[in-house]
Tab-separated table of C-alpha atoms in Angstrom:
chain	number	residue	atom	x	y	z
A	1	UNK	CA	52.624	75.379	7.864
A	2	UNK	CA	54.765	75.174	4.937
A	3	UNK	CA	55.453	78.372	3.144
A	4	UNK	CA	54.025	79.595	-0.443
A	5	UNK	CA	57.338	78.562	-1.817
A	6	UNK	CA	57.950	74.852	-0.694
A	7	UNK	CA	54.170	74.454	-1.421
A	8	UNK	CA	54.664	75.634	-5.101
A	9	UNK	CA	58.167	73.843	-5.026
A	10	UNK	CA	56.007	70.276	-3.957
A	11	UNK	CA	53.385	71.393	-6.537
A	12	UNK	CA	55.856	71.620	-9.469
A	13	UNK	CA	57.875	68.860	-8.681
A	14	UNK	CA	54.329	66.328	-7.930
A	15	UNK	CA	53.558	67.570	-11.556
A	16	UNK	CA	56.649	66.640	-13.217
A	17	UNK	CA	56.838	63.074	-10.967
A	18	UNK	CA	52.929	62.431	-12.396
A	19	UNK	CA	54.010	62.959	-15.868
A	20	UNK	CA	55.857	61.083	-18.933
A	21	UNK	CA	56.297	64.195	-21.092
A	22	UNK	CA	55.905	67.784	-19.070
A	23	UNK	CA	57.615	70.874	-20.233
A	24	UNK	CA	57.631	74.261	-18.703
A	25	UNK	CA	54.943	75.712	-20.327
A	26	UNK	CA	52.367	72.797	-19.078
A	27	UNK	CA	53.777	72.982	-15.581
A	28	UNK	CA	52.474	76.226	-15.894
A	29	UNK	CA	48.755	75.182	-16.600
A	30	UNK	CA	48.760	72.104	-14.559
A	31	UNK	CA	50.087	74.147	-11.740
A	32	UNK	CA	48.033	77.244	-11.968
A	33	UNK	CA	51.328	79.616	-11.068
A	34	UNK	CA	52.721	82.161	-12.897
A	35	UNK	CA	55.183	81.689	-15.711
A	36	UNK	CA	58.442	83.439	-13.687
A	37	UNK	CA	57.524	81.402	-10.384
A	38	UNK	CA	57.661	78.161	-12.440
A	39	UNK	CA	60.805	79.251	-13.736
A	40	UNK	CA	62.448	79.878	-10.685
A	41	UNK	CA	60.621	76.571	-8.940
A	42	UNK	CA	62.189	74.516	-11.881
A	43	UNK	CA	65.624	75.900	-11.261
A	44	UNK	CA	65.782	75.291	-7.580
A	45	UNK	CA	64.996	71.666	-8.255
A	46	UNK	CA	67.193	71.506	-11.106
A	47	UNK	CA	70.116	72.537	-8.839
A	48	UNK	CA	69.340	70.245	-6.159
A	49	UNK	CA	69.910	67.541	-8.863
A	50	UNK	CA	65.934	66.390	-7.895
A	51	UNK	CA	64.946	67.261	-11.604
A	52	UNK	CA	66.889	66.932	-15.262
A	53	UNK	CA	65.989	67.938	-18.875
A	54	UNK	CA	65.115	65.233	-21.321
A	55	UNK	CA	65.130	66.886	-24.588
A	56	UNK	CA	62.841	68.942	-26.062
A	57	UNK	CA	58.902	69.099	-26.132
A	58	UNK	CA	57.336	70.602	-29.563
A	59	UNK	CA	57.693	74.179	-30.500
A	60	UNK	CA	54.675	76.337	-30.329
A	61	UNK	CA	56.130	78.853	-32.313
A	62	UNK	CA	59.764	80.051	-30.743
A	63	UNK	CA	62.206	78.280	-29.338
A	64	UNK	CA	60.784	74.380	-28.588
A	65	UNK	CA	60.464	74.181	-24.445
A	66	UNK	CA	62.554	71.959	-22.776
A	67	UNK	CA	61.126	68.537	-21.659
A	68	UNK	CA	61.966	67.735	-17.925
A	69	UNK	CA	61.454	64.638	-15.410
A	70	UNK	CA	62.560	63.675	-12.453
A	71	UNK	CA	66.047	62.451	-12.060
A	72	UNK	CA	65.187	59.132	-10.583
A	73	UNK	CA	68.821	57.803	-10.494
A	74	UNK	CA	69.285	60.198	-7.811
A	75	UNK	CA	68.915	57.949	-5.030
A	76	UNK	CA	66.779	55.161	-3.767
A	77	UNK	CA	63.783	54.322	-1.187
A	78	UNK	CA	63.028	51.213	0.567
A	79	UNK	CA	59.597	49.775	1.165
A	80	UNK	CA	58.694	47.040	3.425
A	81	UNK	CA	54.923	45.088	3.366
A	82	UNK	CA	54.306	43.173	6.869
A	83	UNK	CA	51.418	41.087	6.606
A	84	UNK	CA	50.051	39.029	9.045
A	85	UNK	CA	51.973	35.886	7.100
A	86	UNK	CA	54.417	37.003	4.722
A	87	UNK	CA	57.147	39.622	3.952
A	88	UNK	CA	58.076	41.817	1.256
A	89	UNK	CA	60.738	44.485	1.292
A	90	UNK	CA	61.808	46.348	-1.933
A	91	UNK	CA	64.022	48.832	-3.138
A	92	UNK	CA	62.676	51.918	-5.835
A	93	UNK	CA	64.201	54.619	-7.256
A	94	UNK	CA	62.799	57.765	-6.918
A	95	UNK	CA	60.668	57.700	-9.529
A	96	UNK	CA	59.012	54.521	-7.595
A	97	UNK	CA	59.842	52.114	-9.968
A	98	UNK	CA	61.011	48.745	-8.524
A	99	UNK	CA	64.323	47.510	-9.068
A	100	UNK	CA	64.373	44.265	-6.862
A	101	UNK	CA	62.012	42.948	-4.276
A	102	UNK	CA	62.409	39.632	-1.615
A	103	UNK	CA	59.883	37.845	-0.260
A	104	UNK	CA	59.545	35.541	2.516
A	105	UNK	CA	57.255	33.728	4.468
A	106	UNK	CA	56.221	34.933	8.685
A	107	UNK	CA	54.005	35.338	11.513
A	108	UNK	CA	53.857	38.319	13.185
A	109	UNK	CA	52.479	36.330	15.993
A	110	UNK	CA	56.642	35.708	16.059
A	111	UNK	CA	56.958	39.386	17.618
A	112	UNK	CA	58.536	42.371	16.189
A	113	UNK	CA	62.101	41.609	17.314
A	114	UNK	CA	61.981	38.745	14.870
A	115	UNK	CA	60.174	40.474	12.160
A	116	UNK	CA	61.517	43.607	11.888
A	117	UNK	CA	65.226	41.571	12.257
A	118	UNK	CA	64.314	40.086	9.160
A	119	UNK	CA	63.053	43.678	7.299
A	120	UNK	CA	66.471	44.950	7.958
A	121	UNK	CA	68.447	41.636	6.522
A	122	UNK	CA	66.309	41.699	3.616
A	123	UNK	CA	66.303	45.460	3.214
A	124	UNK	CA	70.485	44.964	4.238
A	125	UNK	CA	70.611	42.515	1.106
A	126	UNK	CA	69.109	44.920	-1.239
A	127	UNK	CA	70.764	47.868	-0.436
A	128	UNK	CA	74.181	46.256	-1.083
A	129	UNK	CA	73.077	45.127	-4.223
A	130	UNK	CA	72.152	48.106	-5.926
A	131	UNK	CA	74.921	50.064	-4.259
A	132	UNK	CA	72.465	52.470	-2.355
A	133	UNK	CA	74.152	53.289	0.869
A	134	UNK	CA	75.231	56.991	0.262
A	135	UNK	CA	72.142	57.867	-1.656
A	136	UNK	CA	69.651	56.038	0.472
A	137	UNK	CA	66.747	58.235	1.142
A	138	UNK	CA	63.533	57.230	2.578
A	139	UNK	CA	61.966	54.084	4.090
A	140	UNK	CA	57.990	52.889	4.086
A	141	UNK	CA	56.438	50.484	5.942
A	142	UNK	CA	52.932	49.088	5.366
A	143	UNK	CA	51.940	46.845	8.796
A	144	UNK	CA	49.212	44.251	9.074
A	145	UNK	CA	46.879	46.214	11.390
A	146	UNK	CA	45.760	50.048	12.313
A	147	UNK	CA	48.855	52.646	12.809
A	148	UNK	CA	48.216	55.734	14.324
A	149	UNK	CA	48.729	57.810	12.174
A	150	UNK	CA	49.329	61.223	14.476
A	151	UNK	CA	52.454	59.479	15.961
A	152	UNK	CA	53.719	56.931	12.963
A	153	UNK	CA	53.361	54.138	15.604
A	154	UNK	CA	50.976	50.813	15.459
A	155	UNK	CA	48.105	51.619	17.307
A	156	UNK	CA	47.527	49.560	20.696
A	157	UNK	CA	45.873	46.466	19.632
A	158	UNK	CA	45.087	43.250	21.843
A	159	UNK	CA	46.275	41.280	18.780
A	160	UNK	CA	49.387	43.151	18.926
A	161	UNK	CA	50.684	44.049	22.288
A	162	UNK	CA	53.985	43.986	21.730
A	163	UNK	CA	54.123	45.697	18.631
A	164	UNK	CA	52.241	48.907	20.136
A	165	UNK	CA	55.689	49.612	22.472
A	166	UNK	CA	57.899	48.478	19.813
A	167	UNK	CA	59.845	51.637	18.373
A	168	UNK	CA	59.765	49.932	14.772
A	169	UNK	CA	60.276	53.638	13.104
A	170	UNK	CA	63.765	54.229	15.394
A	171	UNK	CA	65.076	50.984	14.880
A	172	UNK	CA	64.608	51.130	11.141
A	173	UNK	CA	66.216	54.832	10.932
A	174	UNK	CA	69.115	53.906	12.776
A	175	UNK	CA	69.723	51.058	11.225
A	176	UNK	CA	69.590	52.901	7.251
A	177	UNK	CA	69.996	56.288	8.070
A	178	UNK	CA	66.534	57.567	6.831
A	179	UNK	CA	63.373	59.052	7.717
A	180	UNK	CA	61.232	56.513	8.148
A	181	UNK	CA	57.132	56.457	7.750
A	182	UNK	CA	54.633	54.051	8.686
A	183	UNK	CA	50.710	53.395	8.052
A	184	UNK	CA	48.399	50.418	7.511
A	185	UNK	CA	49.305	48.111	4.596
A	186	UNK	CA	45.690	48.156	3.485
A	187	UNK	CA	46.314	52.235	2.893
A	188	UNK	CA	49.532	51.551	1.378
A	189	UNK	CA	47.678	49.243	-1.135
A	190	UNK	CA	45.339	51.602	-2.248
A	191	UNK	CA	47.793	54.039	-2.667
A	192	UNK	CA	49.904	51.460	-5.220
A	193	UNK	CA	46.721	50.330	-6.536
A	194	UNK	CA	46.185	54.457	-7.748
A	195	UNK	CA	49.780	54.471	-9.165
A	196	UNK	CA	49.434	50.986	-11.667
A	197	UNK	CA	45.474	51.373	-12.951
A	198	UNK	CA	44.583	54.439	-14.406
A	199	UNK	CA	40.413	53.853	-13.364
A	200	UNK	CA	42.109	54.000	-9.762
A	201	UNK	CA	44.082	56.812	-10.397
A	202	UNK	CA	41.121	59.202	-11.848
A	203	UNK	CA	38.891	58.620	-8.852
A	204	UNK	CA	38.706	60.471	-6.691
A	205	UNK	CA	36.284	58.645	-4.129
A	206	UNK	CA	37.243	55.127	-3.953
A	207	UNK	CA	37.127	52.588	-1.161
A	208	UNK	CA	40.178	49.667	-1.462
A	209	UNK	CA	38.923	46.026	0.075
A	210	UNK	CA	42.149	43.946	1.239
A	211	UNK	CA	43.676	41.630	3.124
A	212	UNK	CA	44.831	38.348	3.482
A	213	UNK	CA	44.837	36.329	6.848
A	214	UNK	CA	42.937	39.395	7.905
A	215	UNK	CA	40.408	41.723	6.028
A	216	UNK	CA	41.019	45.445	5.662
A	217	UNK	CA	39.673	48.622	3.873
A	218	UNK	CA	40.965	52.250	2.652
A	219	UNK	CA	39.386	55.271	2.398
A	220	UNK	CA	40.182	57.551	-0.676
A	221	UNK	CA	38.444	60.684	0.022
A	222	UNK	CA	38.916	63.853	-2.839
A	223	UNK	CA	41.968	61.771	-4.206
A	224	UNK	CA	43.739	61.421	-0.812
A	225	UNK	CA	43.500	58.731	1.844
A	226	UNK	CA	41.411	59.006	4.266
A	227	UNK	CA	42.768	58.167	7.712
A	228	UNK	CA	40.413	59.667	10.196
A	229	UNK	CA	41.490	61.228	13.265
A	230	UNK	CA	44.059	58.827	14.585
A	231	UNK	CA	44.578	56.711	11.353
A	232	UNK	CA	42.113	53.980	11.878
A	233	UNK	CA	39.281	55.035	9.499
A	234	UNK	CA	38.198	51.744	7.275
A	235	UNK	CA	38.761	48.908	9.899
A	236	UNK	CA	35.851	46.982	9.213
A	237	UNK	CA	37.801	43.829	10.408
A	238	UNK	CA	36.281	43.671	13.840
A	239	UNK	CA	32.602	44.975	13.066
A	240	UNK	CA	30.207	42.437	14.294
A	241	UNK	CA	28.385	39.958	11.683
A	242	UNK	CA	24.774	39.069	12.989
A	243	UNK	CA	24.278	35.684	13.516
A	244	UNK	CA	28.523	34.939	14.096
A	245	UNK	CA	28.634	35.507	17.878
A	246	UNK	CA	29.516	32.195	18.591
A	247	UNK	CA	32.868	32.725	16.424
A	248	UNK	CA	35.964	33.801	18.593
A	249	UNK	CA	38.192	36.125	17.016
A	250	UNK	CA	41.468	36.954	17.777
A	251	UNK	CA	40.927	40.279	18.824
A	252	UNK	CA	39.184	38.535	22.082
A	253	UNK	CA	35.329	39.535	20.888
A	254	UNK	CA	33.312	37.040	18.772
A	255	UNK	CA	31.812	37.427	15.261
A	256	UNK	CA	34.111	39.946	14.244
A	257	UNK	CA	34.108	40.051	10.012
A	258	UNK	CA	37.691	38.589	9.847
A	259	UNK	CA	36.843	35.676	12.018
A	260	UNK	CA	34.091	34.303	9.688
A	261	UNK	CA	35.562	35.757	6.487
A	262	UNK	CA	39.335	36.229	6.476
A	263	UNK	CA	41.844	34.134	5.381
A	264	UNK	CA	42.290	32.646	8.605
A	265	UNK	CA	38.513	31.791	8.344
A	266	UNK	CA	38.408	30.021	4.861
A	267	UNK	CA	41.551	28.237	6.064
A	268	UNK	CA	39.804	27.427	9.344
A	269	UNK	CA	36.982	26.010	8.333
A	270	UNK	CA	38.593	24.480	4.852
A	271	UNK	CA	40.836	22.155	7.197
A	272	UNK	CA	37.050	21.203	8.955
A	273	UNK	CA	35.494	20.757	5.418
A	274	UNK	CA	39.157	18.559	4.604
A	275	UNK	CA	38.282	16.625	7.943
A	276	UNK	CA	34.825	16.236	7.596
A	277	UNK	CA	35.388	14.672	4.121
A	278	UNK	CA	32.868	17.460	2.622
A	279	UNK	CA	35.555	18.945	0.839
A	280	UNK	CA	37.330	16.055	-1.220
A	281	UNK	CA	39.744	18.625	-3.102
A	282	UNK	CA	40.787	19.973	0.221
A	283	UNK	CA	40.959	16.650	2.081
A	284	UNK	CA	43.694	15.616	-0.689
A	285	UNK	CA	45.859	19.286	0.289
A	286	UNK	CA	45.413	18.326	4.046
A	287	UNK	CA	46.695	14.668	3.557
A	288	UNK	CA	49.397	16.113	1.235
A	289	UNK	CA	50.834	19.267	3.154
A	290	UNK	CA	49.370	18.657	6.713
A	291	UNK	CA	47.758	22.223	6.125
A	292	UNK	CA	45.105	24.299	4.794
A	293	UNK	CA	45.966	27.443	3.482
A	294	UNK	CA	43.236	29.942	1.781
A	295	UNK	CA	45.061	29.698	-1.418
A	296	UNK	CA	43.623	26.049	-0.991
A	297	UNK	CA	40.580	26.796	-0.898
A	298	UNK	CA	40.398	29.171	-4.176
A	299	UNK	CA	42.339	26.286	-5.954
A	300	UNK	CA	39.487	23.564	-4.719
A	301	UNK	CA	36.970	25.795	-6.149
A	302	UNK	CA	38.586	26.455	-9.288
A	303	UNK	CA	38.524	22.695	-9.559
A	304	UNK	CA	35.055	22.244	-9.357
A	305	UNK	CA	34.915	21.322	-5.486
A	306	UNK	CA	31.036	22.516	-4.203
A	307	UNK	CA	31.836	22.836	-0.714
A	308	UNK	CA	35.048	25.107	-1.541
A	309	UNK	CA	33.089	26.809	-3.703
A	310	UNK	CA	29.949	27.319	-1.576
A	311	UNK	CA	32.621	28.566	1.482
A	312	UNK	CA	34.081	31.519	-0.553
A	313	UNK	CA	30.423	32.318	-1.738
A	314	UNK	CA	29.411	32.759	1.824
A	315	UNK	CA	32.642	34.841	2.974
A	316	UNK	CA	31.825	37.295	-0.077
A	317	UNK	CA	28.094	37.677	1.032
A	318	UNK	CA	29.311	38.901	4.640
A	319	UNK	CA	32.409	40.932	2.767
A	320	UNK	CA	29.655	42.565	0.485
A	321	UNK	CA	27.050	43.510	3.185
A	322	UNK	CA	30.132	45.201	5.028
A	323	UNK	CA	31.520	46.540	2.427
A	324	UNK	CA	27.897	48.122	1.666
A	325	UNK	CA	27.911	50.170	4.964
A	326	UNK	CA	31.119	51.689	3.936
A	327	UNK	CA	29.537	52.122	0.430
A	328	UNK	CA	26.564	53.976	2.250
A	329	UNK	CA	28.536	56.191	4.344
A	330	UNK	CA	31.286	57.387	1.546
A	331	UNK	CA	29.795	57.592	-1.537
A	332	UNK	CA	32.606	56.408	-3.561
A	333	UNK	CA	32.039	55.866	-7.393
A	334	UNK	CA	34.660	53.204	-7.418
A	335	UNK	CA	35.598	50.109	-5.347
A	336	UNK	CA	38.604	47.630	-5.527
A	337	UNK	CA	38.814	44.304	-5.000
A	338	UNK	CA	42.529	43.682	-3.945
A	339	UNK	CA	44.649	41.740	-1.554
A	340	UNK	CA	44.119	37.913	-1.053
A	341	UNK	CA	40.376	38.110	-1.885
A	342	UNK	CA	41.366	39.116	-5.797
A	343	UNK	CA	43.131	35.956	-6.170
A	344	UNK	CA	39.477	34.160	-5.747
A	345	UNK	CA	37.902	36.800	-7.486
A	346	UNK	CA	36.360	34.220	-10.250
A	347	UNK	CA	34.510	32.737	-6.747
A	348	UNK	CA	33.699	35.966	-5.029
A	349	UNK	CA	33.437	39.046	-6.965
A	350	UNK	CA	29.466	38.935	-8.635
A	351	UNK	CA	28.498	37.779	-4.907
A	352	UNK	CA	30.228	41.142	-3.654
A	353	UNK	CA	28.670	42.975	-6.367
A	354	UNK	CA	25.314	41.818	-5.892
A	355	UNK	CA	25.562	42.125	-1.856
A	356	UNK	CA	26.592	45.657	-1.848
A	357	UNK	CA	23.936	46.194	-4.432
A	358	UNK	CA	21.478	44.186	-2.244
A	359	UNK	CA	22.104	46.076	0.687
A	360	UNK	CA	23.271	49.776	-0.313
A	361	UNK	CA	21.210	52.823	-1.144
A	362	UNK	CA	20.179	52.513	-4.534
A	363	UNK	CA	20.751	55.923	-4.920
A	364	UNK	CA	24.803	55.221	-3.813
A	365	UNK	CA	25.132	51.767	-6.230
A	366	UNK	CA	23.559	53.717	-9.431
A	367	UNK	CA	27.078	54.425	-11.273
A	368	UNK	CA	29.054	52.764	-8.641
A	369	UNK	CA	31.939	50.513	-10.179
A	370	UNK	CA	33.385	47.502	-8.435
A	371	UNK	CA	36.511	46.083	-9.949
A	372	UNK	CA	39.546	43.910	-9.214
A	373	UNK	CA	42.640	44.778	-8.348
A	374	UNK	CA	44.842	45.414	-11.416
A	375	UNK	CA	47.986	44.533	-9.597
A	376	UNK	CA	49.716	41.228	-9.210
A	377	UNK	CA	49.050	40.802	-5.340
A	378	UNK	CA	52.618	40.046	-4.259
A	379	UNK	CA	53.846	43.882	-5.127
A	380	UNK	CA	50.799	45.873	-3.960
A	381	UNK	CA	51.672	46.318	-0.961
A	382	UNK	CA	55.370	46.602	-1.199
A	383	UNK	CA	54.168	49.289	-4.157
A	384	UNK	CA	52.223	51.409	-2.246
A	385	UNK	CA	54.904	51.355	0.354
A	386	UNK	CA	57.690	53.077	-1.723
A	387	UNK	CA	55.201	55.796	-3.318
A	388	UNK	CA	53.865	56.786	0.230
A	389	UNK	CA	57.559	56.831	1.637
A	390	UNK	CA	57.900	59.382	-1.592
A	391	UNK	CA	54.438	61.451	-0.812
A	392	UNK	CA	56.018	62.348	2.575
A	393	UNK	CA	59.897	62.937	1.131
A	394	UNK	CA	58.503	65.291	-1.693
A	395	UNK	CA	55.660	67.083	0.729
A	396	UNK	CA	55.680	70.825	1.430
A	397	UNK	CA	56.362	69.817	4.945
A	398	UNK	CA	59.362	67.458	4.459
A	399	UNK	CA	60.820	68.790	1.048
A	400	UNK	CA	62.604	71.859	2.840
A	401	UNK	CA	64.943	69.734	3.958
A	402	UNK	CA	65.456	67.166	1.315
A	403	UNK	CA	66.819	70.064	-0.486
A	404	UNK	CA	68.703	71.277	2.639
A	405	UNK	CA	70.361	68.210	2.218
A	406	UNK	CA	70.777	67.944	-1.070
A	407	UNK	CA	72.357	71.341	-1.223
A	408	UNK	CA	74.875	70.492	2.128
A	409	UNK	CA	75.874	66.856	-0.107
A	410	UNK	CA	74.795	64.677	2.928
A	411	UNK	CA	71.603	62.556	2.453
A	412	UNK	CA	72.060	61.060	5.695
A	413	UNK	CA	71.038	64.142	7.109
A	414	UNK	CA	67.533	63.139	6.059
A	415	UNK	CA	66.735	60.859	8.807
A	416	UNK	CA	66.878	64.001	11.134
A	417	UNK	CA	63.792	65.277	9.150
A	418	UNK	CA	62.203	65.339	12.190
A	419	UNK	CA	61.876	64.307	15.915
A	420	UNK	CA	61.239	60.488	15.997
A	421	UNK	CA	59.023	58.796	19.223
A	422	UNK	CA	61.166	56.303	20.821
């Protein structure tokens, strides 16, 4: 357990991170600590260079209380975003803002030799450019399915074999020097989704609906993520739809949710609405590209196409009635729309609404809000990835030695922040 003073060190320095304007005297009332801890709190960080004055606040009286904020030049932190099709890997300073991002187009179905070979050229690239390699120091990683969370590995997943053995957190911290952390991207959205929209930010029961190819959910429970016991709490990919059974998924089962309402889905059975010659807008994409992506489909229906239209309208009615179980069981006042279902959300967000309305307590639904995303999709993820790598550098548990090795001048010593699993 982290002692009372790296607990009140983490509390004073979260304060000054969350805030534009802080002085000492409201780190005192946002803190609840006495006025002489603070002081000496404030200090500490100021001498391991973590925090810097910035002028002065207004006087109440005496002498007008220095303003302070974290010295985000610092150093840096990488995120990465592996989704089930595409790749984004960013680099942040520490005050999470992102200085460059790249993007690029995969399949994790490729394996995690070829994935994670690509993080670390793309995360190589962007290190060099901003001149981060002595004052690199942290790495996050959002992947496209459950992690658990107890061990900062993927969980074992028939849709993922070879990812579950794959030491993705060793290879990364070897290759940058860092401590590296790990969870589901769908978490990692949430958590970027509660840094960019203030309505996020204040609630403090929210459930996060994502995905892309696949279909995920997070759990925001008293302002934290939820994760459950191992990390897997909000999966609702593979709970069964009635009436789906005879859809194969590629978990193995049928009528798993993401097999009749991912992205895989709409682009599955857009190519058969192409082919069929139901779906003239999509027929022209198919003839054009040789493929149907679910972008496709949201464009077709923004074009007036019914059977594009009618498609997404029946993937939001099974996304709603799951989404109202979770609704049921966590009482959340807020929900968000994100990932690659808030690009359609002209198509699919009053059917959501009025499903989880349909089919939650009433009782639950009274004040509940259900919004899109605020974020431009692309940077979610990637977003959420560098602000949880920071919630686990600037922890009680992990900021002892941050400042151990701030104070020794070697910030390479941070990726021996603790024991790693092969």
């Amino acid at each position: 357990m982290p002692s009372d003073r790296y607990t009140g060190l983490a509390a004073v320095l979260g304060a000054i991170r969350s805030s534009a304007d802080i002085t000492q005297p409201l780190l005192v009332e946002r803190v609840g600590l006495g006025r002489s801890v603070v002081a000496q709190r404030v200090a500490e960080l100021e001498a391991a260079g973590l925090v810097v004055s910035d002028g002065f606040g207004p006087s109440t009286g005496g002498r007008a209380p220095r303003r302070l904020r974290l010295h985000a030049e610092a150093g840096y932190v990488l995120g990465a975003d592996i989704a089930t099709n595409e790749l984004v890997v960013g680099v942040a300073d520490l005050a999470g803002n992102l200085l460059d991002t790249r993007h690029r187009e995969t399949d994790v179905v490729d394996g995690p030799d070829a994935v994670m070979g690509a993080v670390e050229e793309m995360a190589g690239e962007l290190v060099e450019e901003v001149g981060a390699h002595r004052s690199l120091w942290s790495f996050g990683v959002g992947m496209p399915g459950p992690v658990a969370y107890d061990d900062g590995g993927p969980a074992a997943l028939p849709t993922m074999p070879e990812w579950s053995r794959h030491p993705t957190r060793r290879r990364l911290t070897d290759r940058f020097g860092v401590p590296v952390w790990m969870d589901n991207r769908t978490n990692l959205s949430a958590l970027g989704e509660r840094r960019v929209n203030p309505v996020a930010a204040r609630s403090q029961h929210m459930v996060y609906l994502g995905g892309g190819y696949g279909i995920g959910a997070a759990v925001v429970v008293g302002g934290r993520i939820h994760r459950g016991a191992h990390g897997l709490a909000g999966a609702i990919d593979h709970v069964p739809v009635p009436g789906a059974a005879d859809v194969v998924c590629r978990c193995g089962r049928t009528g798993c949710l993401e097999a009749v309402a991912g992205g895989a889905a709409l682009a599955r059975d857009g190519r058969l609405l192409a082919e069929t010659g139901q779906s003239p807008a999509l027929a022209d994409v198919l003839g054009r590209t040789g493929r149907i992506r679910p972008s496709d489909v949201t464009e077709a229906a923004g074009s007036g196409d019914a059977a594009a239209r009618a498609l997404l309208h029946r993937a939001a009615v099974l996304l709603g009635r799951s989404l109202a179980t979770l609704v049921n069981v966590f009482d959340p006042d807020l929900v968000v729309v994100g990932g690659g279902i808030a690009r359609a959300r002209a198509h699919v967000l009053a059917a959501i609404r009025e499903e989880v309305h349909r089919s939650a307590l009433p009782a639950v639904t009274r004040d509940l809000r259900i919004e899109p995303s605020a974020f431009d999709q692309e940077i979610a993820g990637i977003t959420g990835a560098v602000e949880f790598a920071l919630g686990e550098l600037f922890s009680p548990e992990h900021l002892p030695t941050v400042l151990d090795a701030r104070a020794g001048g070697t910030p390479d010593a941070l990726a021996e922040e603790r024991a790693l699993p092969a």
